[in-house]
């Protein structure tokens, strides 16, 4: 094993003082005096025709500078992969909370007061409450113009229906296996697993400050994970050239995918264009952030698994129906990512999977931590549990027996190389942490039941084949280093990881490396987007190349001064010196801005290292079979929980949780652990309480943080984290992504544990006390009915 | 019941400094701090009293400043995150990964400051009751739990020494 100087240490976060001292300025902390305030009117209907909007009274209200509706921008359609969304509803609303009108006023109070003067006539329409309802024969088509929408080629909508994207995986001959399975003595499991959509609940609501300068340039400061993506998509949506747009991303107060892609920026920009020279602020209230801005998709899945009696998996047949809500946004690629990973981390020779992104009248969905893999994992892990039950096998053993290994192929036919993580080692680590062999179910003296559950996961970044990153390295007079990238600080701590990579490469104290924590598309090196857990990997590779370039320049300048060939020189410890005579050298401070001889002559000039990286060997997926190589790398792991259930009322406590993940080299152990723990905590919320609740007309009834419950202090379990470190061959110092992965296995692990405790297979989320209690009662009634 | 005029001149003590200013009676303490005084360390996460990101100390008591009118604070001492420097809790949140995105951190720390004054000894039930009013979406609470323990230890040692 390699030994490192900086990698594997855990220096304090560079942003600690600003974050614990309250001096860090998020986007909405940068409002200038004189900024116009925008306020949004949200639809009270999930599906309705807009027959009239009377804006006259609102326009006359004090302080109001403008009132806008969908009719103001008849041509504009926004979309990341599929341009299906007007900035404000036009003619109809398709979800509860959809922006209908916006008021711009001198101050927020005036804008909010004027909202109440808007008179909108709605004519309610029947609603589509689920993907299966939206796919049923005769269902209303929510996007009749689907065929005309601009889209990327990888997305395959089906005009005339509510299918925004369908991805097919065909590997081997699953139909033939299922046709003969039972005759051949195989066991077949069939199940349906589902959950409703929900929200990211980043603590910082989305915020945008937009200004159209008198020089014709549009400046957009946004709480975004994708400053460069916003620039590109704004250019497309507004018909402006990229050169006339600058996007700035301050550190973001939590992203989780919900601030990737394009969000409030187009509406804010359109407003700014109406008021040249004046900044316009468009910041979500919490309610708008939950309802109007996108959340995460829901899922309906129909799964069949065939296995030999010894547990060896033979075939998978599955339909994944993603509930994308009213617009496609990222969800069309979420459904595609789930297809690419559809077997979970298991060897399955025969696969038939259709993964659909389906329009409904729910709040629309975008990227969410796990990006299709959390939804998929819930379906496949539940299927594995039901199969284990049919086989009479330990569910952990069934997983271990089928764990995918180097040399196996993914559902898309891509082969797994030596960098592939060690899933069996992860399963074993989780079993040890949870004392798996001591038994997975026990009844306590007080009648409560304790049970354990274990699930596996894998994830590859779902990214364009040409996803890239760039970095520059420059120096100050004191020899310290400044790294610039296009990576946004969203809490994940990638900048601290990058700092260690650079420090390692320069054999330098990490305290002498500074990473710029703001992104400005005019100034920062280009970067695809801060998503897909690929920033440390890709910006890391770019940063290492930038260091290489910088040290080349340093050696070149030093070679002249030290009168030696540049290849005889090494950079380290803040010096450049002869490899074979380290005493002979110079401090970096003496030459990073150019070396000055005693007589005043100078050579060199400021060192600036440039680095870039682009994904290698990726390809798209064949529309008929899915064949291709969409995955940059695969991070694998296992997760487990121990819960305590009160069978009298269905109340649940999570006592212990464990995650073992093969992340390659662990760059910053404390931050790596923190990422995984945080993701697991989020997974507990996802599985046990979080989801939108709808009334009979698909209006959300829990649209505030009072009713939409996330995990609170004291509900957190003990967390056990183990890292396996199979190096990623092409990762920076062998590292790969880990930011999202910790959430993926939690719903499956919790569903297994709670099902074991309850004595009934629970096939829906969230696992609320009411749902558990009802399921137990139904099972009991059924048993008693049979007796 | 107090009847307020369209603007009230009030005197506040904010982070040990006295300040006199005219405020509209409908203005919340959170907006006064953020929009009038530039003390943006007090964050706005919901403006509904649900998330705790705007927690400050009012006469030593943690309050959600979005739920308090500025005029109600007349004559009282207010402490915000900007008034806290090199506090054991700030060091402990740093050392124990008690934050990630940082958005909940100001409110979480201000509530914890009062918590540790009221409960200097470890007390899981009290911690739970107090800190359930502050939401954190990043940490899974492990780092916050550890930070609280570390700060308690350090403060106990200081008192002992």
mmCIF file with all atom_site columns, N, CA, C and O in Angstrom, chain A residues 8 41 84 93 106 170 180 198 203 237 270 294 317 416 446 452 487 494 542 548-549 599 603 626 670 697 713 719:
data_model
loop_
_atom_site.group_PDB
_atom_site.id
_atom_site.type_symbol
_atom_site.label_atom_id
_atom_site.label_alt_id
_atom_site.label_comp_id
_atom_site.label_asym_id
_atom_site.label_entity_id
_atom_site.label_seq_id
_atom_site.pdbx_PDB_ins_code
_atom_site.Cartn_x
_atom_site.Cartn_y
_atom_site.Cartn_z
_atom_site.occupancy
_atom_site.B_iso_or_equiv
_atom_site.pdbx_formal_charge
_atom_site.auth_seq_id
_atom_site.auth_comp_id
_atom_site.auth_asym_id
_atom_site.auth_atom_id
_atom_site.pdbx_PDB_model_num
ATOM 1   N N  . UNK A 1 8   ? -5.246  11.011  3.670   1.00 0.00 ? 8   UNK A N  1
ATOM 2   C CA . UNK A 1 8   ? -5.452  10.163  4.841   1.00 0.00 ? 8   UNK A CA 1
ATOM 3   C C  . UNK A 1 8   ? -5.374  10.932  6.149   1.00 0.00 ? 8   UNK A C  1
ATOM 4   O O  . UNK A 1 8   ? -5.631  10.382  7.201   1.00 0.00 ? 8   UNK A O  1
ATOM 5   N N  . UNK A 1 41  ? -46.894 33.825  -7.285  1.00 0.00 ? 41  UNK A N  1
ATOM 6   C CA . UNK A 1 41  ? -48.203 33.255  -6.963  1.00 0.00 ? 41  UNK A CA 1
ATOM 7   C C  . UNK A 1 41  ? -48.207 31.802  -7.417  1.00 0.00 ? 41  UNK A C  1
ATOM 8   O O  . UNK A 1 41  ? -47.954 31.504  -8.583  1.00 0.00 ? 41  UNK A O  1
ATOM 9   N N  . UNK A 1 84  ? -39.563 21.369  -21.542 1.00 0.00 ? 84  UNK A N  1
ATOM 10  C CA . UNK A 1 84  ? -41.016 21.194  -21.451 1.00 0.00 ? 84  UNK A CA 1
ATOM 11  C C  . UNK A 1 84  ? -41.705 22.191  -20.519 1.00 0.00 ? 84  UNK A C  1
ATOM 12  O O  . UNK A 1 84  ? -42.912 22.137  -20.343 1.00 0.00 ? 84  UNK A O  1
ATOM 13  N N  . UNK A 1 93  ? -52.275 24.892  -15.444 1.00 0.00 ? 93  UNK A N  1
ATOM 14  C CA . UNK A 1 93  ? -51.307 24.484  -14.421 1.00 0.00 ? 93  UNK A CA 1
ATOM 15  C C  . UNK A 1 93  ? -51.326 22.958  -14.361 1.00 0.00 ? 93  UNK A C  1
ATOM 16  O O  . UNK A 1 93  ? -52.372 22.344  -14.544 1.00 0.00 ? 93  UNK A O  1
ATOM 17  N N  . UNK A 1 106 ? -40.873 47.219  -5.059  1.00 0.00 ? 106 UNK A N  1
ATOM 18  C CA . UNK A 1 106 ? -39.719 47.844  -4.411  1.00 0.00 ? 106 UNK A CA 1
ATOM 19  C C  . UNK A 1 106 ? -39.282 47.080  -3.174  1.00 0.00 ? 106 UNK A C  1
ATOM 20  O O  . UNK A 1 106 ? -38.114 47.083  -2.820  1.00 0.00 ? 106 UNK A O  1
ATOM 21  N N  . UNK A 1 170 ? -31.963 -4.838  -22.327 1.00 0.00 ? 170 UNK A N  1
ATOM 22  C CA . UNK A 1 170 ? -32.193 -6.214  -22.794 1.00 0.00 ? 170 UNK A CA 1
ATOM 23  C C  . UNK A 1 170 ? -30.839 -6.920  -22.777 1.00 0.00 ? 170 UNK A C  1
ATOM 24  O O  . UNK A 1 170 ? -29.945 -6.579  -23.539 1.00 0.00 ? 170 UNK A O  1
ATOM 25  N N  . UNK A 1 180 ? -39.587 -20.953 -18.658 1.00 0.00 ? 180 UNK A N  1
ATOM 26  C CA . UNK A 1 180 ? -39.268 -22.336 -18.285 1.00 0.00 ? 180 UNK A CA 1
ATOM 27  C C  . UNK A 1 180 ? -38.813 -22.467 -16.838 1.00 0.00 ? 180 UNK A C  1
ATOM 28  O O  . UNK A 1 180 ? -38.445 -23.542 -16.403 1.00 0.00 ? 180 UNK A O  1
ATOM 29  N N  . UNK A 1 198 ? -41.095 13.203  -2.898  1.00 0.00 ? 198 UNK A N  1
ATOM 30  C CA . UNK A 1 198 ? -40.783 13.980  -1.700  1.00 0.00 ? 198 UNK A CA 1
ATOM 31  C C  . UNK A 1 198 ? -39.863 15.130  -2.046  1.00 0.00 ? 198 UNK A C  1
ATOM 32  O O  . UNK A 1 198 ? -39.800 15.560  -3.210  1.00 0.00 ? 198 UNK A O  1
ATOM 33  N N  . UNK A 1 203 ? -31.422 23.106  3.755   1.00 0.00 ? 203 UNK A N  1
ATOM 34  C CA . UNK A 1 203 ? -31.808 24.133  4.723   1.00 0.00 ? 203 UNK A CA 1
ATOM 35  C C  . UNK A 1 203 ? -31.846 25.525  4.101   1.00 0.00 ? 203 UNK A C  1
ATOM 36  O O  . UNK A 1 203 ? -32.593 26.390  4.535   1.00 0.00 ? 203 UNK A O  1
ATOM 37  N N  . UNK A 1 237 ? -32.365 29.172  -23.334 1.00 0.00 ? 237 UNK A N  1
ATOM 38  C CA . UNK A 1 237 ? -33.745 29.567  -23.047 1.00 0.00 ? 237 UNK A CA 1
ATOM 39  C C  . UNK A 1 237 ? -34.011 31.020  -23.429 1.00 0.00 ? 237 UNK A C  1
ATOM 40  O O  . UNK A 1 237 ? -35.106 31.362  -23.863 1.00 0.00 ? 237 UNK A O  1
ATOM 41  N N  . UNK A 1 270 ? -35.412 36.531  -16.705 1.00 0.00 ? 270 UNK A N  1
ATOM 42  C CA . UNK A 1 270 ? -36.429 37.188  -17.543 1.00 0.00 ? 270 UNK A CA 1
ATOM 43  C C  . UNK A 1 270 ? -36.917 38.470  -16.883 1.00 0.00 ? 270 UNK A C  1
ATOM 44  O O  . UNK A 1 270 ? -37.153 39.482  -17.556 1.00 0.00 ? 270 UNK A O  1
ATOM 45  N N  . UNK A 1 294 ? -38.547 21.940  -7.765  1.00 0.00 ? 294 UNK A N  1
ATOM 46  C CA . UNK A 1 294 ? -38.666 20.484  -7.863  1.00 0.00 ? 294 UNK A CA 1
ATOM 47  C C  . UNK A 1 294 ? -38.193 19.739  -6.626  1.00 0.00 ? 294 UNK A C  1
ATOM 48  O O  . UNK A 1 294 ? -37.343 20.204  -5.880  1.00 0.00 ? 294 UNK A O  1
ATOM 49  N N  . UNK A 1 317 ? -36.867 -9.347  -14.404 1.00 0.00 ? 317 UNK A N  1
ATOM 50  C CA . UNK A 1 317 ? -37.840 -8.730  -15.298 1.00 0.00 ? 317 UNK A CA 1
ATOM 51  C C  . UNK A 1 317 ? -38.493 -7.600  -14.507 1.00 0.00 ? 317 UNK A C  1
ATOM 52  O O  . UNK A 1 317 ? -39.059 -7.840  -13.448 1.00 0.00 ? 317 UNK A O  1
ATOM 53  N N  . UNK A 1 416 ? -16.632 -5.108  -15.721 1.00 0.00 ? 416 UNK A N  1
ATOM 54  C CA . UNK A 1 416 ? -16.115 -4.502  -14.495 1.00 0.00 ? 416 UNK A CA 1
ATOM 55  C C  . UNK A 1 416 ? -14.636 -4.858  -14.371 1.00 0.00 ? 416 UNK A C  1
ATOM 56  O O  . UNK A 1 416 ? -14.275 -6.038  -14.457 1.00 0.00 ? 416 UNK A O  1
ATOM 57  N N  . UNK A 1 446 ? -40.242 -5.972  27.222  1.00 0.00 ? 446 UNK A N  1
ATOM 58  C CA . UNK A 1 446 ? -41.390 -5.045  27.212  1.00 0.00 ? 446 UNK A CA 1
ATOM 59  C C  . UNK A 1 446 ? -42.298 -5.244  25.995  1.00 0.00 ? 446 UNK A C  1
ATOM 60  O O  . UNK A 1 446 ? -43.195 -4.434  25.749  1.00 0.00 ? 446 UNK A O  1
ATOM 61  N N  . UNK A 1 452 ? -32.963 -6.727  12.528  1.00 0.00 ? 452 UNK A N  1
ATOM 62  C CA . UNK A 1 452 ? -31.889 -6.178  11.707  1.00 0.00 ? 452 UNK A CA 1
ATOM 63  C C  . UNK A 1 452 ? -32.224 -6.332  10.231  1.00 0.00 ? 452 UNK A C  1
ATOM 64  O O  . UNK A 1 452 ? -32.990 -7.227  9.851   1.00 0.00 ? 452 UNK A O  1
ATOM 65  N N  . UNK A 1 487 ? -15.810 23.812  -9.057  1.00 0.00 ? 487 UNK A N  1
ATOM 66  C CA . UNK A 1 487 ? -16.610 23.005  -8.123  1.00 0.00 ? 487 UNK A CA 1
ATOM 67  C C  . UNK A 1 487 ? -17.259 23.909  -7.078  1.00 0.00 ? 487 UNK A C  1
ATOM 68  O O  . UNK A 1 487 ? -16.588 24.737  -6.467  1.00 0.00 ? 487 UNK A O  1
ATOM 69  N N  . UNK A 1 494 ? -15.709 18.995  -0.773  1.00 0.00 ? 494 UNK A N  1
ATOM 70  C CA . UNK A 1 494 ? -14.790 18.607  -1.853  1.00 0.00 ? 494 UNK A CA 1
ATOM 71  C C  . UNK A 1 494 ? -13.562 19.505  -1.897  1.00 0.00 ? 494 UNK A C  1
ATOM 72  O O  . UNK A 1 494 ? -12.464 19.048  -2.201  1.00 0.00 ? 494 UNK A O  1
ATOM 73  N N  . UNK A 1 542 ? -7.942  16.994  -12.659 1.00 0.00 ? 542 UNK A N  1
ATOM 74  C CA . UNK A 1 542 ? -7.531  18.263  -13.284 1.00 0.00 ? 542 UNK A CA 1
ATOM 75  C C  . UNK A 1 542 ? -6.543  19.005  -12.392 1.00 0.00 ? 542 UNK A C  1
ATOM 76  O O  . UNK A 1 542 ? -5.554  19.568  -12.872 1.00 0.00 ? 542 UNK A O  1
ATOM 77  N N  . UNK A 1 548 ? 1.175   19.329  -11.920 1.00 0.00 ? 548 UNK A N  1
ATOM 78  C CA . UNK A 1 548 ? 2.238   18.824  -12.805 1.00 0.00 ? 548 UNK A CA 1
ATOM 79  C C  . UNK A 1 548 ? 2.741   19.944  -13.727 1.00 0.00 ? 548 UNK A C  1
ATOM 80  O O  . UNK A 1 548 ? 3.957   20.137  -13.892 1.00 0.00 ? 548 UNK A O  1
ATOM 81  N N  . UNK A 1 549 ? 1.806   20.675  -14.282 1.00 0.00 ? 549 UNK A N  1
ATOM 82  C CA . UNK A 1 549 ? 2.161   21.781  -15.179 1.00 0.00 ? 549 UNK A CA 1
ATOM 83  C C  . UNK A 1 549 ? 2.932   22.856  -14.414 1.00 0.00 ? 549 UNK A C  1
ATOM 84  O O  . UNK A 1 549 ? 3.952   23.372  -14.886 1.00 0.00 ? 549 UNK A O  1
ATOM 85  N N  . UNK A 1 599 ? 21.709  41.020  -9.278  1.00 0.00 ? 599 UNK A N  1
ATOM 86  C CA . UNK A 1 599 ? 21.925  42.266  -10.036 1.00 0.00 ? 599 UNK A CA 1
ATOM 87  C C  . UNK A 1 599 ? 20.616  42.851  -10.569 1.00 0.00 ? 599 UNK A C  1
ATOM 88  O O  . UNK A 1 599 ? 20.630  43.841  -11.298 1.00 0.00 ? 599 UNK A O  1
ATOM 89  N N  . UNK A 1 603 ? 14.157  36.156  -14.397 1.00 0.00 ? 603 UNK A N  1
ATOM 90  C CA . UNK A 1 603 ? 13.724  35.127  -15.346 1.00 0.00 ? 603 UNK A CA 1
ATOM 91  C C  . UNK A 1 603 ? 12.438  34.477  -14.839 1.00 0.00 ? 603 UNK A C  1
ATOM 92  O O  . UNK A 1 603 ? 12.104  34.558  -13.670 1.00 0.00 ? 603 UNK A O  1
ATOM 93  N N  . UNK A 1 626 ? -29.955 -0.961  -24.448 1.00 0.00 ? 626 UNK A N  1
ATOM 94  C CA . UNK A 1 626 ? -29.226 -0.291  -23.369 1.00 0.00 ? 626 UNK A CA 1
ATOM 95  C C  . UNK A 1 626 ? -27.734 -0.532  -23.427 1.00 0.00 ? 626 UNK A C  1
ATOM 96  O O  . UNK A 1 626 ? -26.989 0.024   -22.613 1.00 0.00 ? 626 UNK A O  1
ATOM 97  N N  . UNK A 1 670 ? -12.126 12.099  8.004   1.00 0.00 ? 670 UNK A N  1
ATOM 98  C CA . UNK A 1 670 ? -13.198 12.689  8.817   1.00 0.00 ? 670 UNK A CA 1
ATOM 99  C C  . UNK A 1 670 ? -14.337 13.189  7.933   1.00 0.00 ? 670 UNK A C  1
ATOM 100 O O  . UNK A 1 670 ? -15.517 12.999  8.251   1.00 0.00 ? 670 UNK A O  1
ATOM 101 N N  . UNK A 1 697 ? -57.398 15.605  -4.742  1.00 0.00 ? 697 UNK A N  1
ATOM 102 C CA . UNK A 1 697 ? -57.159 16.342  -5.987  1.00 0.00 ? 697 UNK A CA 1
ATOM 103 C C  . UNK A 1 697 ? -55.676 16.582  -6.213  1.00 0.00 ? 697 UNK A C  1
ATOM 104 O O  . UNK A 1 697 ? -55.289 17.479  -6.956  1.00 0.00 ? 697 UNK A O  1
ATOM 105 N N  . UNK A 1 713 ? -32.722 15.826  15.806  1.00 0.00 ? 713 UNK A N  1
ATOM 106 C CA . UNK A 1 713 ? -31.742 15.438  16.827  1.00 0.00 ? 713 UNK A CA 1
ATOM 107 C C  . UNK A 1 713 ? -32.398 14.472  17.810  1.00 0.00 ? 713 UNK A C  1
ATOM 108 O O  . UNK A 1 713 ? -33.520 14.700  18.270  1.00 0.00 ? 713 UNK A O  1
ATOM 109 N N  . UNK A 1 719 ? -23.913 5.293   14.414  1.00 0.00 ? 719 UNK A N  1
ATOM 110 C CA . UNK A 1 719 ? -23.461 5.041   13.044  1.00 0.00 ? 719 UNK A CA 1
ATOM 111 C C  . UNK A 1 719 ? -22.109 4.320   13.080  1.00 0.00 ? 719 UNK A C  1
ATOM 112 O O  . UNK A 1 719 ? -21.182 4.779   13.765  1.00 0.00 ? 719 UNK A O  1
#
